[in-house]
Coordinates of C-alpha atoms in Angstrom, one line a residue:
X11 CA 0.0 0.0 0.0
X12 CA 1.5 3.2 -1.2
X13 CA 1.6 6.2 2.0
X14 CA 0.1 8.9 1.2
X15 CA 1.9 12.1 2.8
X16 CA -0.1 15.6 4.0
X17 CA 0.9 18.5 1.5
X18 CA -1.3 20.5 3.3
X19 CA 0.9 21.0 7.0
X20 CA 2.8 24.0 5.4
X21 CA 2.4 27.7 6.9
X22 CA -1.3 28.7 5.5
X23 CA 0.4 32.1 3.8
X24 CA 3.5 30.0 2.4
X25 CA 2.4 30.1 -0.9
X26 CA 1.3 33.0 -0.9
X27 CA 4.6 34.3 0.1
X28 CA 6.3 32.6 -2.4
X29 CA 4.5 34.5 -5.2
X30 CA 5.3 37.9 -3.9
X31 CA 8.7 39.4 -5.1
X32 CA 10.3 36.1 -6.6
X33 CA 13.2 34.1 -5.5
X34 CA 15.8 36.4 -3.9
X35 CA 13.0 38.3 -2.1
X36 CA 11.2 35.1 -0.6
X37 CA 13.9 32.2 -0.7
X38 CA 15.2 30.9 2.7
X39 CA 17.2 27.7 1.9
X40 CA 17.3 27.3 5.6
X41 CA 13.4 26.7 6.4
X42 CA 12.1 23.2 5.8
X43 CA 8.4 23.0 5.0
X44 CA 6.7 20.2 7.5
X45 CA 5.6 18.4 4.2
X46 CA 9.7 18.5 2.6
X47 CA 10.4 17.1 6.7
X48 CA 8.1 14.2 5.9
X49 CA 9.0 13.8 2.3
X50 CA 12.8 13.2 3.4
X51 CA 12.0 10.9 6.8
X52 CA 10.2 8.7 4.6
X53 CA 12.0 8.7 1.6
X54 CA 15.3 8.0 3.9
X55 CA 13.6 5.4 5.7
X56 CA 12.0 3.8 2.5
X57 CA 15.8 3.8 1.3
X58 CA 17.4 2.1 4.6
X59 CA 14.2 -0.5 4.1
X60 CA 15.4 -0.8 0.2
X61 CA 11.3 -0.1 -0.5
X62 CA 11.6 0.1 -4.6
X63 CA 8.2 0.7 -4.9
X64 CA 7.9 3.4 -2.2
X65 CA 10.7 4.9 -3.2
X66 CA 9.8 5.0 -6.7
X67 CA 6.0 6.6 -6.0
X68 CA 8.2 9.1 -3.9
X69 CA 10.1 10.0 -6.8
X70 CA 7.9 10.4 -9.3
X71 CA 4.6 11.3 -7.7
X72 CA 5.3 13.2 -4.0
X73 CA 8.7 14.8 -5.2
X74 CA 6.6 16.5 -8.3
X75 CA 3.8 17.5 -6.2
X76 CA 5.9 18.6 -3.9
X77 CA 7.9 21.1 -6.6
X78 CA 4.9 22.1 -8.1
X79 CA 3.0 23.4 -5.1
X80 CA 6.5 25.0 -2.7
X81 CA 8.5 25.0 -5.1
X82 CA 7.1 26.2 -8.6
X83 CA 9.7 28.7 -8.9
X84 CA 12.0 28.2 -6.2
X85 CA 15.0 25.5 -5.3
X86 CA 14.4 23.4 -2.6
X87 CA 15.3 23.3 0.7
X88 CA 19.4 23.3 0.9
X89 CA 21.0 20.1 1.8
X90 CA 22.6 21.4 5.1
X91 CA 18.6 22.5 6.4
X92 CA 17.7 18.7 5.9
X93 CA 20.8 16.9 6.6
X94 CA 19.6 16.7 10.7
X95 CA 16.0 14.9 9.8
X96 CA 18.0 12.1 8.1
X97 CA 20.9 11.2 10.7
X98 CA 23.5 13.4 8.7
X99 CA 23.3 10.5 6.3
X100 CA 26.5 11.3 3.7
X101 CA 24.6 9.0 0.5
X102 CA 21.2 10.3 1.4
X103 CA 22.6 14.3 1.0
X104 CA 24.4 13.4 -1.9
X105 CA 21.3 11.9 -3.3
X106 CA 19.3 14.4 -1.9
X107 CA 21.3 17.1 -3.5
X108 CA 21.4 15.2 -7.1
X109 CA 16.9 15.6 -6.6
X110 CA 18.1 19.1 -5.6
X111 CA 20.2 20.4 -8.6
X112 CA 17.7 18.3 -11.2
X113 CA 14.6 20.4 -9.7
X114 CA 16.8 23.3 -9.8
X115 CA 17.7 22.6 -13.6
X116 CA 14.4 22.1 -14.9
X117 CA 12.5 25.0 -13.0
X118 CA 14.9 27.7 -13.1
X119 CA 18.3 29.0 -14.4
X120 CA 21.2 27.7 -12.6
X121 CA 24.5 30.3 -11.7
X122 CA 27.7 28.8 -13.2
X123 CA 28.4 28.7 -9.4
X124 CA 25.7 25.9 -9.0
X125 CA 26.6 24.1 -12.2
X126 CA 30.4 23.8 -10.6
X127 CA 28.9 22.9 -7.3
X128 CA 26.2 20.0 -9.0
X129 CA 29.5 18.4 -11.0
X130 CA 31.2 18.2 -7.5
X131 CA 28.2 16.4 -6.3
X132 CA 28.3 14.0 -9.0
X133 CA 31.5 13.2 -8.3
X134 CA 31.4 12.6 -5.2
X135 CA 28.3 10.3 -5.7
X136 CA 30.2 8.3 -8.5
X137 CA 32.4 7.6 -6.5
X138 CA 30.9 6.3 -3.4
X139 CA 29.5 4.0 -5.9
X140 CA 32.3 3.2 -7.7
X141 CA 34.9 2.9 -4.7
X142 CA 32.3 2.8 -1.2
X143 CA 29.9 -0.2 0.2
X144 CA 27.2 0.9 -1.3
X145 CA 24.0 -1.4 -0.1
X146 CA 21.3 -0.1 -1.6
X147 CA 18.3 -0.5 -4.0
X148 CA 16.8 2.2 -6.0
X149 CA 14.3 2.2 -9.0
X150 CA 15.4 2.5 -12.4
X151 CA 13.7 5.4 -13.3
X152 CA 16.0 7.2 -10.9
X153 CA 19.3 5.5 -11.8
X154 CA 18.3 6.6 -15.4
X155 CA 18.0 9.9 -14.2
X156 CA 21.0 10.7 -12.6
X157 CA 23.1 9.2 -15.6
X158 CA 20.5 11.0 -18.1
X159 CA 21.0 14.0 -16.2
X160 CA 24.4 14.1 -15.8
X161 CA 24.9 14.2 -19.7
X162 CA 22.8 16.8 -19.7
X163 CA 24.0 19.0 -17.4
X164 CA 27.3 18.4 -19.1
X165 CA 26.0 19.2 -22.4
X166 CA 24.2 22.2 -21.1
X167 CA 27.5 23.5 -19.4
X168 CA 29.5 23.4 -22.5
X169 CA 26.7 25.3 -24.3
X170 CA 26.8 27.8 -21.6
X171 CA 30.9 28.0 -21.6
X172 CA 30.7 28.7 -25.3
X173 CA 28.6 31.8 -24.9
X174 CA 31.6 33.8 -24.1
X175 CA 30.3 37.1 -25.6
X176 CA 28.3 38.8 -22.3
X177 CA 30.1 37.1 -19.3
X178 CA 31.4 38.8 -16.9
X179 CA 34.7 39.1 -15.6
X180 CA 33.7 37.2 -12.5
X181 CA 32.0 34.5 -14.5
X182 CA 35.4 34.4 -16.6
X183 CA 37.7 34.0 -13.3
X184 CA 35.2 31.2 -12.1
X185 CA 36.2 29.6 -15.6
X186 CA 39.3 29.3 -15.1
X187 CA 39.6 28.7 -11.7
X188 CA 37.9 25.5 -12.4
X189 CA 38.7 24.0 -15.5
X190 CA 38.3 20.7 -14.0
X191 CA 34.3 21.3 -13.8
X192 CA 32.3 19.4 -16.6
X193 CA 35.7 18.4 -18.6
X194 CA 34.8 16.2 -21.2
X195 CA 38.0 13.8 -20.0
X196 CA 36.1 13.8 -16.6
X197 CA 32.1 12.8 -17.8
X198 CA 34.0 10.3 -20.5
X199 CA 36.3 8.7 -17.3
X200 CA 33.0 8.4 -14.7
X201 CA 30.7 7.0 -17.6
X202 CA 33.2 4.5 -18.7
X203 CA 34.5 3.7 -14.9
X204 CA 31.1 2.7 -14.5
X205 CA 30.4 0.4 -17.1
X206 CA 33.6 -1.2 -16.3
X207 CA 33.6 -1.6 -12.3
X208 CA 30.1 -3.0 -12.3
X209 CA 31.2 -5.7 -14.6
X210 CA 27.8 -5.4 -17.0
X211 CA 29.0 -6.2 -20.3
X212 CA 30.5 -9.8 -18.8
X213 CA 27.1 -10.1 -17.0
X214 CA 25.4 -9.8 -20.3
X215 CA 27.0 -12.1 -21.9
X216 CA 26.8 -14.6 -19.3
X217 CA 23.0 -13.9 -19.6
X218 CA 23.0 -15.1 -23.2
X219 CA 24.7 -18.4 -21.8
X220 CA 21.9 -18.6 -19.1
X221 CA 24.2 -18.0 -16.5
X222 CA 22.7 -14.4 -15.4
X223 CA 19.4 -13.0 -14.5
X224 CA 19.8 -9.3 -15.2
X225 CA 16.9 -8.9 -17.8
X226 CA 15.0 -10.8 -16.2
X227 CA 14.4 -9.1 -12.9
X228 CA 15.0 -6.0 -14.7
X229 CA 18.4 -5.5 -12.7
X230 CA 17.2 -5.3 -9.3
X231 CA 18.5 -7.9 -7.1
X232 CA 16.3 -9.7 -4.7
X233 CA 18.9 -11.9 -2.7
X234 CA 19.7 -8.4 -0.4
X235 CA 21.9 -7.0 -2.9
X236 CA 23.0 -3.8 -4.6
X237 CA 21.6 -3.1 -7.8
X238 CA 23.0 0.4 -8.0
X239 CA 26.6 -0.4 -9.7
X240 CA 25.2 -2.6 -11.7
X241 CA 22.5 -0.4 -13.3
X242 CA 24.2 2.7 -13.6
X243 CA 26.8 1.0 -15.0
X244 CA 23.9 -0.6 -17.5
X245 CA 22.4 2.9 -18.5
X246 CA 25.9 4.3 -18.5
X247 CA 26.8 2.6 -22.0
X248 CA 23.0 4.2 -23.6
X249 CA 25.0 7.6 -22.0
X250 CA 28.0 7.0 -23.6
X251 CA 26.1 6.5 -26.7
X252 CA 24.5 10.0 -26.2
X253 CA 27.9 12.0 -25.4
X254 CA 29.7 11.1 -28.4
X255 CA 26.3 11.6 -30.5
X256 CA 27.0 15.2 -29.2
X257 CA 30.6 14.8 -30.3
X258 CA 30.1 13.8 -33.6
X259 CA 31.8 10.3 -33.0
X260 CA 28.7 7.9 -33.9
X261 CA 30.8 5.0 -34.7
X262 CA 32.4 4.5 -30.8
X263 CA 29.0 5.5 -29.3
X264 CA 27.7 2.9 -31.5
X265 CA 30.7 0.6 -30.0
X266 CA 29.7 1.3 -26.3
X267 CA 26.2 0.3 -26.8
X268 CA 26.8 -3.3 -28.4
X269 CA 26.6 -4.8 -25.7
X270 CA 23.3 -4.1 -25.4
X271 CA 21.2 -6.1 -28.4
X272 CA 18.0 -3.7 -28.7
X273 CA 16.4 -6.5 -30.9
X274 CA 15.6 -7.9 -27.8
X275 CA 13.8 -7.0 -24.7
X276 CA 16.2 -5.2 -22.4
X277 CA 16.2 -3.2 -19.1
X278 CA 16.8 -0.2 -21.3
X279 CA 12.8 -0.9 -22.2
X280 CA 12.3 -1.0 -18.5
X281 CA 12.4 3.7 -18.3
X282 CA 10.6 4.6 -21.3
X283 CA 12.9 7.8 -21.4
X284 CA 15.7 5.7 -21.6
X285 CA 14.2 3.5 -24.1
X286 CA 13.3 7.0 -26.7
X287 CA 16.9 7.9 -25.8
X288 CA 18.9 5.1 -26.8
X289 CA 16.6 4.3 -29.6
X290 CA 16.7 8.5 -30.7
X291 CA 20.4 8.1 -30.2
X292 CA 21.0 5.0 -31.9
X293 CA 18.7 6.0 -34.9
X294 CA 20.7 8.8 -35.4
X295 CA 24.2 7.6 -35.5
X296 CA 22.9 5.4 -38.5
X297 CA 21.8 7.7 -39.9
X298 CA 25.1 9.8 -40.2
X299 CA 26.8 6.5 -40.3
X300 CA 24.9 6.4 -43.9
X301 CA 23.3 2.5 -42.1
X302 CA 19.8 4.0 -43.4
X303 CA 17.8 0.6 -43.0
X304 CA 19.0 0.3 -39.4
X305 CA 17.8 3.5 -38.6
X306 CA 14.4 3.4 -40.5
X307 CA 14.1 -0.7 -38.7
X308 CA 14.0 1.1 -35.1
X309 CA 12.8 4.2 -35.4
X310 CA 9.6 2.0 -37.2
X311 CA 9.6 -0.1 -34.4
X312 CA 9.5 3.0 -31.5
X313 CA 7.5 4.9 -33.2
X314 CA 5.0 2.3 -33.5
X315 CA 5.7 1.1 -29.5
X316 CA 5.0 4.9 -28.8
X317 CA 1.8 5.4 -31.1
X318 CA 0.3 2.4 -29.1
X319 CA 1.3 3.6 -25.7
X320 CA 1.7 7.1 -25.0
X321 CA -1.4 7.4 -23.6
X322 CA -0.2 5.2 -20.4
X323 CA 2.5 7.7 -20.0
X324 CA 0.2 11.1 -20.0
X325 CA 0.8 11.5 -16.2
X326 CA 4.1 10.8 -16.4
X327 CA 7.0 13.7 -16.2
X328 CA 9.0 12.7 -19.2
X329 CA 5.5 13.0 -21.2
X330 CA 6.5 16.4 -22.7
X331 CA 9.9 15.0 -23.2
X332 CA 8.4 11.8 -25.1
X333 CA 6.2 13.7 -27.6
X334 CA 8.7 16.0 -28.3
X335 CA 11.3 13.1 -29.2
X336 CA 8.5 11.1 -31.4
X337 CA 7.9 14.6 -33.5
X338 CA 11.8 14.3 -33.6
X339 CA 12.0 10.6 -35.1
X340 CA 9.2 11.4 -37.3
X341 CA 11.3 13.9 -39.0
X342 CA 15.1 11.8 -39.0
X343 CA 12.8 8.8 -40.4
X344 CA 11.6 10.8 -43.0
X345 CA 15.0 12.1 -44.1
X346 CA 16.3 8.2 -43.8
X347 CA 13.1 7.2 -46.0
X348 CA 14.1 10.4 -48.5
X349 CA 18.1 9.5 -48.8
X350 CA 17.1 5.8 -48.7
X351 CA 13.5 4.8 -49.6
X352 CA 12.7 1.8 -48.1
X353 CA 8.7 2.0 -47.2
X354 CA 8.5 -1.7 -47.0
X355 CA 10.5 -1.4 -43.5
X356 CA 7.9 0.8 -42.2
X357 CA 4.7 -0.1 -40.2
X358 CA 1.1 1.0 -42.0
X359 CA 0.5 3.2 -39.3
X360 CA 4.0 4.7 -38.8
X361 CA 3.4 5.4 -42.5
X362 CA 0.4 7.3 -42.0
X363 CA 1.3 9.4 -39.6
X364 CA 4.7 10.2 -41.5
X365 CA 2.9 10.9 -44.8
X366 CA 0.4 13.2 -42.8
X367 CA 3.1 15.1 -40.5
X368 CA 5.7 14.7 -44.0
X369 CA 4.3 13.8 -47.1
X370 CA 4.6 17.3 -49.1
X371 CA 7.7 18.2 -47.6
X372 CA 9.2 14.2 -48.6
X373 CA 8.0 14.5 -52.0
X374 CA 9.8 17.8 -52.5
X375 CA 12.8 16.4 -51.3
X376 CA 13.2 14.2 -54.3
X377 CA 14.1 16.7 -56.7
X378 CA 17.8 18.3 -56.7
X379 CA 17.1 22.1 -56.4
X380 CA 17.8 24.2 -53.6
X381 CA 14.8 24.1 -52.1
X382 CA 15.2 20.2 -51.6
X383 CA 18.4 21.5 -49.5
X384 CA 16.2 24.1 -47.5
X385 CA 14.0 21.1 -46.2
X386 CA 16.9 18.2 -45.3
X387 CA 18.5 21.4 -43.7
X388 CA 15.2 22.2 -41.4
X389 CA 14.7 18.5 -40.5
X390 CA 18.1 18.1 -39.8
X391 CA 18.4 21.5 -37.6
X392 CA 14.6 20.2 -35.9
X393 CA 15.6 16.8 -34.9
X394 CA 19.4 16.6 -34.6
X395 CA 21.1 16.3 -30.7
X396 CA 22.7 20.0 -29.7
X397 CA 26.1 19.4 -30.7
X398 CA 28.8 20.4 -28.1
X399 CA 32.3 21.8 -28.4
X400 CA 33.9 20.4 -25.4
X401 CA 37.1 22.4 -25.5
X402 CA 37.9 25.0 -23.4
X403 CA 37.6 28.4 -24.8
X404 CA 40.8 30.4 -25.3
X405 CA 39.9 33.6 -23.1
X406 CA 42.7 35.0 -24.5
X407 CA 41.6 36.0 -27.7
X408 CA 38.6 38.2 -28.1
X409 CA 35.5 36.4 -26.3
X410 CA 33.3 35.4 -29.2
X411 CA 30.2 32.9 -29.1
X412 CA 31.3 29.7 -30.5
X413 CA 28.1 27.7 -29.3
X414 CA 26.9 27.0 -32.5
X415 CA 30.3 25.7 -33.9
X416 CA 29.4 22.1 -33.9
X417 CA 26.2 22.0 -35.4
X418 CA 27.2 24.1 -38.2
X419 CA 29.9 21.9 -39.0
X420 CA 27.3 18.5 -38.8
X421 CA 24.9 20.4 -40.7
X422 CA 27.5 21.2 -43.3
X423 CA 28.7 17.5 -43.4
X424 CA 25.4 16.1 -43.6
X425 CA 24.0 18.6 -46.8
X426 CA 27.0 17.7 -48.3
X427 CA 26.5 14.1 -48.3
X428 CA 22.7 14.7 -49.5
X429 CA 24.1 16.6 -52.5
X430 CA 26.5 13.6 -53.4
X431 CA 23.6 11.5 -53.6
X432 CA 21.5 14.2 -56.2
X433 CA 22.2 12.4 -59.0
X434 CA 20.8 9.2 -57.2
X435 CA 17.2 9.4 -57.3
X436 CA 17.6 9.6 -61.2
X437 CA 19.4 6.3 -61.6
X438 CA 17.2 4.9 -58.8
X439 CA 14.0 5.5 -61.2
X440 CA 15.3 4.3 -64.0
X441 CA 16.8 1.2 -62.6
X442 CA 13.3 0.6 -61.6
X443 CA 11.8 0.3 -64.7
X444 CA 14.1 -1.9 -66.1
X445 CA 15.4 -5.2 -65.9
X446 CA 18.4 -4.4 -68.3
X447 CA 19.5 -1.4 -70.2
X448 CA 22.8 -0.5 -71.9
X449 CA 24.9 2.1 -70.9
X450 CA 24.8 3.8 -74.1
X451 CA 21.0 4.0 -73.9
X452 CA 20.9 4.8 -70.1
X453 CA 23.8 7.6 -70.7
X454 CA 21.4 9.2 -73.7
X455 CA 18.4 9.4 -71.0
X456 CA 20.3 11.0 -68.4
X457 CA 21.8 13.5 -70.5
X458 CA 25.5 12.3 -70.0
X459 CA 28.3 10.4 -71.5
X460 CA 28.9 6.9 -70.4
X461 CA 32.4 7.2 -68.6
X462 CA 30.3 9.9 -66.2
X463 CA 27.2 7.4 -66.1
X464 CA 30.1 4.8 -64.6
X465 CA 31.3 7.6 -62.2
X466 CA 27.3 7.9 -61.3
X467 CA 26.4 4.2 -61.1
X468 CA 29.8 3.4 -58.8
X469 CA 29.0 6.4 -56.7
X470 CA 25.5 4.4 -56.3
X471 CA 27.5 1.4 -55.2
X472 CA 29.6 3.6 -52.7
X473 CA 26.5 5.5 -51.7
X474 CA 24.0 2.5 -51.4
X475 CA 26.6 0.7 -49.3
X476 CA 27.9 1.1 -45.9
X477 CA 30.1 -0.9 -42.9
X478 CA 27.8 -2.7 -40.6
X479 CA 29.3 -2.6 -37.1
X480 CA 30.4 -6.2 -37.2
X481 CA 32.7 -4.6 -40.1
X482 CA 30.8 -6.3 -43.1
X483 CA 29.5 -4.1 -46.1
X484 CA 25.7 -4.1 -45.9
X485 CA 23.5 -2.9 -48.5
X486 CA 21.2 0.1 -47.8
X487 CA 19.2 -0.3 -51.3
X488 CA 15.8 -1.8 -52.2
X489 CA 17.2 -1.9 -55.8
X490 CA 20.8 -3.5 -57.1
X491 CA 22.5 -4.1 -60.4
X492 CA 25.6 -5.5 -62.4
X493 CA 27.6 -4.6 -65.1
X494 CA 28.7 -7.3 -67.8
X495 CA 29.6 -6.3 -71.3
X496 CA 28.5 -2.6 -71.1
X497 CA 24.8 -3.9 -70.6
X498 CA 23.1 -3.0 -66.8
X499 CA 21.7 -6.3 -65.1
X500 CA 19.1 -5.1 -62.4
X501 CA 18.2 -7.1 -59.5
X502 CA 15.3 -6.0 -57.2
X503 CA 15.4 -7.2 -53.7
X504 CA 11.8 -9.0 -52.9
X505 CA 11.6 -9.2 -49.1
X506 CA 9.7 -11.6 -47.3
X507 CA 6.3 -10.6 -47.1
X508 CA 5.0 -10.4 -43.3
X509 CA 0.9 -11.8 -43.2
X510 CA 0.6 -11.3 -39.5
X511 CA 0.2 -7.9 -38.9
X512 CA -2.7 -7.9 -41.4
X513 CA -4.1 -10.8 -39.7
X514 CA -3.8 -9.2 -36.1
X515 CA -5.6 -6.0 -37.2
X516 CA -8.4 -8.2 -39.1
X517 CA -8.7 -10.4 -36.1
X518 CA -8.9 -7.0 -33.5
X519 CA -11.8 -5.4 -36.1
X520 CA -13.8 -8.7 -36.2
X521 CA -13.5 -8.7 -32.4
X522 CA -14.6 -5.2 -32.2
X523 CA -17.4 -6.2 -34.2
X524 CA -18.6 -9.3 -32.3
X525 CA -18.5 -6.9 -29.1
X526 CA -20.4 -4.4 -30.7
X527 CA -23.4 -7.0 -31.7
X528 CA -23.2 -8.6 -28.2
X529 CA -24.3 -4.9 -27.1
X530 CA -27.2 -4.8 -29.6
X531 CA -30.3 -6.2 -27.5
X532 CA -32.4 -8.0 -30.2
X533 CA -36.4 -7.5 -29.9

């Protein structure tokens, strides 16, 4: 039975005097609410007890209530105000304080003071995982949000840093005086240190031998364990994934999530934000990777998981979050499906909604004009991650803002790879039409002579090809061909039809209409 905890044992004008003058005028990080007293004796408590559940309702339901009544606009309660309701309890602050700074991030501008002061806390957390006795068990969703979190925070910091146009000479000392803060070296090292000291890539594949449990009871352990190393370390590859999306290095974030095999069910399924992220992530490093029919496989199969569920998730604080990163794989899918047309890959109802949310703007991006460049650049700039320069600035040269560096330079790689395939789409029609054409007939159709139709056909090849991450060439195209004494040989690829998801739907429509004649009352 989930406790229910009084929200209503505040000071009768507290609210009231939180909406006069704003934070600096009514802000006391020293006084403690009754209701924040009880939150943090129970939530300590429900932690000692290792209470999942309780601990999890806490999170996700009192914690938001909580922030959304006393603190709409305020942080919470400092660290040192609460520390004396909770024994002094080191773990408990520093998890209290990671609640802290993630309230603080979402609701209201943090000082570069507080972004130094919420890395130190996650250091200091890592490491009493990493190198303390840590006996604890905490839900998933918040394990996932401390490492999701921390790559944010890190991202945010370096998009802040790079802003070096208006900061103040203070804000510049601070800078430098800690260099250390949010280094990429440091968020790599953690990240990494995880993954490695809780030993997850050996226990999964020891799981594939039978020998482990870990999917199974979605990580927790229920013989009086820890399941804290182990998860983080877990989610901690889907991070790595993420930070060098935002460096531009897709094939190693791709190489730190292989352990994970998202063909199957996974604990990564188990947080439905870390499940959008990994697959938004993953999707996208195909995608740049030129691996188009990867990246159109998954983002059909979670756009089509999230088409069928969101409305379970409505209540949920990542709902925002989840629609905005649906309208987000909507748009990469329909630049995969544009570069790489492969509709047969793509559920009937993914489809609809793509052709309703895309289908002008996919069409238009067939043709090779400029205006086919203006519309891969606005999907691109809509649903790409925001890029990060993690380097330093040089605050010896004149301060300019250099935030924008790295997507300009993505942006500029990618259009130029959608212009090398221009010429594509032409070939690609008239391959389809025919089963075998010469190249002197083929080069009088396109308007060119044949040694340049060569150059165009092997640019197909290059173009329609790409290294799988077990290192094998893979074909991208729905459409191949041969050459053999100056005649073109065209083989269309027929895949396996798939009957069952027409039979499901008929069978869920029949059913619908038995129920709806049960209802009828005959006279």
């Amino acid at each position: 039975m989930t406790t229910t905890y009084d929200f209503e044992d505040t000071p009768s004008n507290y609210d009231d005097v939180q909406r006069q003058g704003g934070q600096d005028a009514v802000y006391d990080p020293n006084f403690v609410p009754d209701s924040v007293k009880s939150f943090v004796v129970h939530m300590y408590r429900h932690i000692r007890e290792k209470n999942v559940y309780e601990i999890h309702q806490m999170c996700e339901t009192s914690f938001q209530t909580l922030s959304e009544r006393l603190f709409k606009d305020t942080p919470w309660p400092s660290v040192e105000a609460i520390a004396p309701y909770v024994d002094n309890d080191h773990v408990f602050c520093l998890l209290y304080r990671e609640m802290w700074f993630r309230h603080l991030y979402a609701r209201l501008s943090p000082t570069l003071k507080q972004r130094i002061d919420s890395y130190d806390n996650y250091c200091s957390l890592f490491q009493v995982v990493l190198h303390g006795v840590v006996n604890m068990q905490l839900p998933n969703q918040w394990l996932w949000d401390m490492v999701d979190e921390f790559v944010y925070q890190f991202q945010s910091f370096c998009q802040y840093r790079a802003k070096m146009k208006n900061k103040t000479e203070q804000e510049i000392a601070l800078l430098k005086q800690n260099d250390k803060a949010w280094n990429v070296y440091g968020v790599l090292n953690f990240l990494q240190a995880l993954v490695e000291k809780s030993t997850i890539i050996q226990i999964l594949e020891q799981e594939k031998e039978g020998l482990e449990q870990f999917t199974a009871t979605d990580g927790y352990d229920y013989s009086g364990g820890s399941n804290v190393l182990k998860v983080l370390g877990y989610f901690s590859m889907v991070g790595l994934l993420r930070v060098h999306c935002l460096l531009g290095d897709y094939h190693t974030g791709l190489k730190w999530l292989q352990p994970i095999d998202i063909t199957q069910q996974g604990v990564y399924i188990s947080v439905i934000g870390c499940h959008i992220a990994t697959i938004y992530h993953y999707g996208f490093a195909n995608l740049m990777l030129r691996r188009y029919v990867d990246a159109v496989s998954e983002f059909n199969k979670i756009l089509l998981y999230i088409y069928k569920t969101k409305q379970y998730h409505q209540k949920s604080p990542q709902y925002e979050q989840l629609l905005k990163k649906n309208e987000q794989m909507y748009a990469l899918l329909a630049v995969c499906l544009s570069l790489c047309p492969q509709t047969k890959l793509v559920d009937e109802s993914v489809n609809s909604q793509l052709r309703e949310k895309y289908g002008e703007k996919m069409m238009r991006m067939q043709r090779c004009d400029d205006e086919e460049f203006g519309i891969y650049d606005e999907l691109f700039s809509y649903a790409c991650p925001k890029f990060i320069t993690p380097s330093a600035p040089s605050f010896e040269e004149p301060l300019v803002n250099y935030n924008q560096d790295a997507y300009r330079l993505q942006l500029k790689m990618f259009l130029y790879e959608v212009k090398q395939q221009q010429l594509l789409s032409g070939v690609r029609t008239f391959l389809k039409v025919y089963s075998s054409i010469s190249l002197a007939k083929l080069a009088n159709y396109m308007e060119v002579d044949e040694p340049t139709l060569r150059t165009i056909l092997l640019t197909y090849k290059h173009k329609t090809h790409s290294v799988g991450s077990d290192g094998k060439v893979i074909s991208n195209a729905d459409i191949d061909f041969y050459i053999n004494n100056d005649m073109i040989y065209v083989v269309e690829s027929k895949p396996a039809k798939r009957y069952g998801d027409f039979f499901l739907r008929q069978i869920a429509k029949l059913e619908g209409v038995m129920n709806d004649m049960d209802r009828i009352k005959l006279e």
